């Protein structure tokens, strides 16, 4: 090893549990049929190429980047829909906060309509809602944003498939191998167990991990309810019996 | 019951979906005025050290159709083989190089394209040098967990022959799926998700 002075946050990542994640080939979700590799993945221990990754400074953030109610709205106006705060922490698998990571989110409006040229759902666009936001996790791993609760959305998979209300998340870590995209669902939504995309995940506990809880402790009275959504990124491997003791 | 381990489970992945552009490249999909620029569109500036190259290609499904809705991200070392990352401990990378790029496939042709520099060589954990390479990560509708692969360079035959990762590929006929052809300063690599030319994807 050439990295005798490597600080602890630079070690290899814990292997992904690919039976916990959805498999590539999940025919209930039709588009996966032709977009799933059929050969086995090539496994190898992380090199520097996987252990390093881009980090984004707070300088990229605009004042309203984590306020989807206002970041696309005309001055003095705001998006229509149930006002919510989404907050949580970014942790690693060893339960340590992950600070300084970029989180991007996107979603449909309150009626389930996305602001995208390829989207043809009859529900109306909200002229004051764009649907994108971003934040950088704080020193304790926490993040938050405010938005309107997205509506459910029909999609051409089965004849009558509807996505549950959901917010898409893209999360960076400190290494490129931590890169993750997922979706957040809302506690109590009866569409969750019906959804072919949710059902690409086999373990009910993994689905629960993507379901945000209503968090009355963080609501703002007469303003917005709140949901809590923690994100867990891959942890770095302990190196107790490698060539250094730091970080254990 | 033995003691419970104190590890958490990683948040499970879900597809990026067809409207990934709203969140990752909003300006590209017509959502203007929220962010000044889409992240990852510019990797180099006039002062960046290294040989200017273009990387492009398509991501192709099992039916031979290019994906027109995918997003490709790439991560690479600078011309000296250093990563512009806080996790890089071997020295300071070129401050005029981001190392990271993000490109949505063209909505008509499916072509992705990066303007970057050719990376230097980066050591493998045992000290051997890896061949110059770029890490790629592909997300799209229908892809449940982002796909990782690498791009190597056709004009680095000697380094490629000694590369520790390329040498892990048991079926040697699959090695060329990771090697981009050169045409002037442009390198092209099509990524095949499925089928006879299926690209080697990684579990890393």
Short mmCIF file of N, CA, C and O in Angstrom, two decimals, chain A residues 123-183:
data_model
loop_
_atom_site.label_atom_id
_atom_site.label_comp_id
_atom_site.label_asym_id
_atom_site.label_seq_id
_atom_site.Cartn_x
_atom_site.Cartn_y
_atom_site.Cartn_z
N UNK A 123 -53.00 16.38 -16.05
CA UNK A 123 -53.00 17.31 -14.90
C UNK A 123 -52.19 18.56 -15.27
O UNK A 123 -51.20 18.49 -15.99
N UNK A 124 -52.62 19.70 -14.76
CA UNK A 124 -52.03 20.97 -15.18
C UNK A 124 -50.66 21.21 -14.54
O UNK A 124 -50.40 20.78 -13.42
N UNK A 125 -49.83 21.94 -15.28
CA UNK A 125 -48.61 22.48 -14.68
C UNK A 125 -49.00 23.59 -13.71
O UNK A 125 -50.00 24.27 -13.90
N UNK A 126 -48.17 23.75 -12.69
CA UNK A 126 -48.30 24.88 -11.78
C UNK A 126 -47.29 25.93 -12.24
O UNK A 126 -46.09 25.66 -12.25
N UNK A 127 -47.76 27.11 -12.67
CA UNK A 127 -46.80 28.10 -13.20
C UNK A 127 -45.76 28.54 -12.18
O UNK A 127 -44.74 29.12 -12.55
N UNK A 128 -46.00 28.26 -10.92
CA UNK A 128 -45.06 28.66 -9.87
C UNK A 128 -44.27 27.49 -9.29
O UNK A 128 -43.70 27.60 -8.21
N UNK A 129 -44.27 26.37 -10.01
CA UNK A 129 -43.55 25.21 -9.48
C UNK A 129 -42.65 24.60 -10.55
O UNK A 129 -43.12 24.20 -11.61
N UNK A 130 -41.34 24.54 -10.26
CA UNK A 130 -40.38 23.93 -11.18
C UNK A 130 -40.16 22.47 -10.87
O UNK A 130 -40.21 21.61 -11.74
N UNK A 131 -39.89 22.17 -9.60
CA UNK A 131 -39.76 20.77 -9.18
C UNK A 131 -38.36 20.30 -8.88
O UNK A 131 -38.16 19.11 -8.65
N UNK A 132 -37.37 21.22 -8.87
CA UNK A 132 -36.01 20.79 -8.53
C UNK A 132 -35.49 21.57 -7.34
O UNK A 132 -35.87 22.72 -7.13
N UNK A 133 -34.63 20.92 -6.58
CA UNK A 133 -33.99 21.57 -5.44
C UNK A 133 -32.71 20.85 -5.07
O UNK A 133 -32.44 19.75 -5.58
N UNK A 134 -31.93 21.49 -4.22
CA UNK A 134 -30.70 20.83 -3.77
C UNK A 134 -30.25 21.42 -2.45
O UNK A 134 -30.64 22.53 -2.06
N UNK A 135 -29.43 20.65 -1.74
CA UNK A 135 -28.91 21.06 -0.44
C UNK A 135 -27.58 20.35 -0.23
O UNK A 135 -27.28 19.37 -0.91
N UNK A 136 -26.80 20.86 0.70
CA UNK A 136 -25.55 20.20 1.10
C UNK A 136 -25.68 19.86 2.58
O UNK A 136 -26.08 20.71 3.39
N UNK A 137 -25.37 18.62 2.94
CA UNK A 137 -25.55 18.20 4.34
C UNK A 137 -24.63 18.99 5.27
O UNK A 137 -23.49 19.30 4.93
N UNK A 138 -25.16 19.29 6.46
CA UNK A 138 -24.42 20.07 7.45
C UNK A 138 -23.41 19.18 8.19
O UNK A 138 -23.31 17.98 7.92
N UNK A 139 -22.72 19.78 9.15
CA UNK A 139 -21.67 19.05 9.87
C UNK A 139 -22.22 17.80 10.56
O UNK A 139 -21.51 16.80 10.70
N UNK A 140 -23.48 17.85 11.00
CA UNK A 140 -24.07 16.67 11.64
C UNK A 140 -24.80 15.78 10.64
O UNK A 140 -25.54 14.87 11.04
N UNK A 141 -24.61 16.03 9.35
CA UNK A 141 -25.23 15.22 8.31
C UNK A 141 -26.65 15.64 7.97
O UNK A 141 -27.27 15.06 7.09
N UNK A 142 -27.17 16.67 8.64
CA UNK A 142 -28.57 17.03 8.44
C UNK A 142 -28.78 17.83 7.16
O UNK A 142 -27.86 18.51 6.68
N UNK A 143 -29.99 17.73 6.64
CA UNK A 143 -30.38 18.52 5.48
C UNK A 143 -31.88 18.80 5.62
O UNK A 143 -32.57 18.12 6.38
N UNK A 144 -32.36 19.77 4.89
CA UNK A 144 -33.81 20.00 4.86
C UNK A 144 -34.18 20.80 3.63
O UNK A 144 -33.34 21.51 3.06
N UNK A 145 -35.43 20.65 3.22
CA UNK A 145 -35.96 21.53 2.18
C UNK A 145 -37.46 21.66 2.38
O UNK A 145 -38.08 20.88 3.10
N UNK A 146 -38.02 22.69 1.75
CA UNK A 146 -39.47 22.81 1.78
C UNK A 146 -40.02 22.73 0.37
O UNK A 146 -39.37 23.13 -0.59
N UNK A 147 -41.21 22.16 0.29
CA UNK A 147 -41.78 21.93 -1.02
C UNK A 147 -43.29 21.74 -0.86
O UNK A 147 -43.83 21.97 0.22
N UNK A 148 -43.96 21.37 -1.94
CA UNK A 148 -45.35 20.93 -1.83
C UNK A 148 -45.35 19.41 -2.01
O UNK A 148 -44.51 18.86 -2.73
N UNK A 149 -46.28 18.76 -1.35
CA UNK A 149 -46.35 17.30 -1.45
C UNK A 149 -46.74 16.92 -2.88
O UNK A 149 -47.75 17.41 -3.40
N UNK A 150 -45.95 16.08 -3.54
CA UNK A 150 -46.27 15.71 -4.93
C UNK A 150 -47.51 14.81 -4.98
O UNK A 150 -47.78 14.05 -4.04
N UNK A 151 -48.22 14.88 -6.08
CA UNK A 151 -49.38 14.01 -6.28
C UNK A 151 -48.97 12.69 -6.89
O UNK A 151 -47.89 12.56 -7.47
N UNK A 152 -49.84 11.67 -6.79
CA UNK A 152 -49.58 10.41 -7.50
C UNK A 152 -49.67 10.64 -9.01
O UNK A 152 -50.20 11.66 -9.46
N UNK A 153 -49.14 9.69 -9.76
CA UNK A 153 -48.90 9.93 -11.17
C UNK A 153 -49.11 8.65 -11.96
O UNK A 153 -48.53 7.62 -11.62
N UNK A 154 -49.96 8.67 -13.02
CA UNK A 154 -50.16 7.46 -13.82
C UNK A 154 -49.03 7.30 -14.83
O UNK A 154 -48.48 8.29 -15.33
N UNK A 155 -48.69 6.07 -15.15
CA UNK A 155 -47.58 5.86 -16.10
C UNK A 155 -47.84 4.63 -16.94
O UNK A 155 -48.53 3.70 -16.51
N UNK A 156 -47.36 4.64 -18.16
CA UNK A 156 -47.66 3.55 -19.09
C UNK A 156 -46.78 2.33 -18.85
O UNK A 156 -45.81 2.10 -19.55
N UNK A 157 -47.13 1.56 -17.82
CA UNK A 157 -46.41 0.31 -17.55
C UNK A 157 -47.45 -0.80 -17.68
O UNK A 157 -47.60 -1.39 -18.75
N UNK A 158 -48.21 -1.06 -16.64
CA UNK A 158 -49.44 -1.82 -16.79
C UNK A 158 -50.53 -0.88 -17.30
O UNK A 158 -50.29 0.32 -17.48
N UNK A 159 -51.72 -1.41 -17.49
CA UNK A 159 -52.82 -0.59 -18.01
C UNK A 159 -53.20 0.51 -17.04
O UNK A 159 -53.57 1.61 -17.43
N UNK A 160 -53.09 0.23 -15.75
CA UNK A 160 -53.59 1.16 -14.75
C UNK A 160 -52.61 1.29 -13.58
O UNK A 160 -52.97 1.07 -12.44
N UNK A 161 -51.35 1.58 -13.93
CA UNK A 161 -50.33 1.72 -12.88
C UNK A 161 -50.18 3.18 -12.48
O UNK A 161 -50.13 4.08 -13.33
N UNK A 162 -50.09 3.39 -11.19
CA UNK A 162 -49.91 4.74 -10.63
C UNK A 162 -48.72 4.74 -9.70
O UNK A 162 -48.58 3.86 -8.86
N UNK A 163 -47.85 5.72 -9.88
CA UNK A 163 -46.76 5.88 -8.91
C UNK A 163 -47.33 6.47 -7.63
O UNK A 163 -48.14 7.39 -7.67
N UNK A 164 -46.87 5.97 -6.48
CA UNK A 164 -47.19 6.67 -5.23
C UNK A 164 -46.58 8.07 -5.25
O UNK A 164 -45.68 8.34 -6.06
N UNK A 165 -47.08 8.94 -4.40
CA UNK A 165 -46.40 10.23 -4.24
C UNK A 165 -44.94 9.96 -3.90
O UNK A 165 -44.65 9.11 -3.04
N UNK A 166 -44.03 10.62 -4.57
CA UNK A 166 -42.61 10.35 -4.31
C UNK A 166 -41.76 11.55 -4.68
O UNK A 166 -42.14 12.38 -5.51
N UNK A 167 -40.61 11.62 -4.06
CA UNK A 167 -39.59 12.62 -4.38
C UNK A 167 -38.32 11.85 -4.73
O UNK A 167 -37.88 10.98 -3.98
N UNK A 168 -37.75 12.18 -5.88
CA UNK A 168 -36.50 11.55 -6.31
C UNK A 168 -35.32 12.22 -5.60
O UNK A 168 -35.30 13.45 -5.44
N UNK A 169 -34.34 11.40 -5.24
CA UNK A 169 -33.12 11.91 -4.59
C UNK A 169 -31.89 11.44 -5.37
O UNK A 169 -31.80 10.27 -5.73
N UNK A 170 -30.96 12.34 -5.54
CA UNK A 170 -29.62 12.00 -6.04
C UNK A 170 -28.64 12.43 -4.97
O UNK A 170 -28.64 13.58 -4.56
N UNK A 171 -27.80 11.50 -4.49
CA UNK A 171 -26.91 11.81 -3.38
C UNK A 171 -25.48 11.47 -3.75
O UNK A 171 -25.21 10.39 -4.29
N UNK A 172 -24.59 12.39 -3.48
CA UNK A 172 -23.16 12.14 -3.61
C UNK A 172 -22.65 11.75 -2.23
O UNK A 172 -23.28 12.02 -1.21
N UNK A 173 -21.50 11.11 -2.17
CA UNK A 173 -20.83 10.90 -0.89
C UNK A 173 -19.47 11.52 -0.99
O UNK A 173 -19.28 12.55 -1.64
N UNK A 174 -18.48 10.91 -0.35
CA UNK A 174 -17.11 11.40 -0.50
C UNK A 174 -16.34 10.58 -1.53
O UNK A 174 -15.24 10.93 -1.91
N UNK A 175 -16.91 9.47 -1.98
CA UNK A 175 -16.28 8.65 -3.01
C UNK A 175 -17.29 8.34 -4.11
O UNK A 175 -18.49 8.23 -3.84
N UNK A 176 -16.79 8.18 -5.33
CA UNK A 176 -17.70 8.00 -6.47
C UNK A 176 -18.50 6.70 -6.34
O UNK A 176 -19.60 6.58 -6.88
N UNK A 177 -17.94 5.72 -5.60
CA UNK A 177 -18.65 4.45 -5.42
C UNK A 177 -19.86 4.58 -4.49
O UNK A 177 -20.64 3.64 -4.36
N UNK A 178 -20.01 5.72 -3.82
CA UNK A 178 -21.18 5.93 -2.97
C UNK A 178 -22.35 6.53 -3.74
O UNK A 178 -23.44 6.69 -3.17
N UNK A 179 -22.12 6.89 -4.97
CA UNK A 179 -23.14 7.58 -5.76
C UNK A 179 -24.44 6.78 -5.72
O UNK A 179 -24.45 5.56 -5.94
N UNK A 180 -25.55 7.49 -5.45
CA UNK A 180 -26.82 6.81 -5.24
C UNK A 180 -27.98 7.67 -5.73
O UNK A 180 -28.00 8.88 -5.50
N UNK A 181 -28.92 7.03 -6.39
CA UNK A 181 -30.19 7.66 -6.70
C UNK A 181 -31.30 6.80 -6.11
O UNK A 181 -31.25 5.57 -6.21
N UNK A 182 -32.25 7.44 -5.45
CA UNK A 182 -33.35 6.68 -4.89
C UNK A 182 -34.62 7.52 -4.90
O UNK A 182 -34.65 8.60 -5.51
N UNK A 183 -35.68 7.01 -4.28
CA UNK A 183 -36.93 7.74 -4.22
C UNK A 183 -37.47 7.67 -2.80
O UNK A 183 -37.35 6.64 -2.14
#
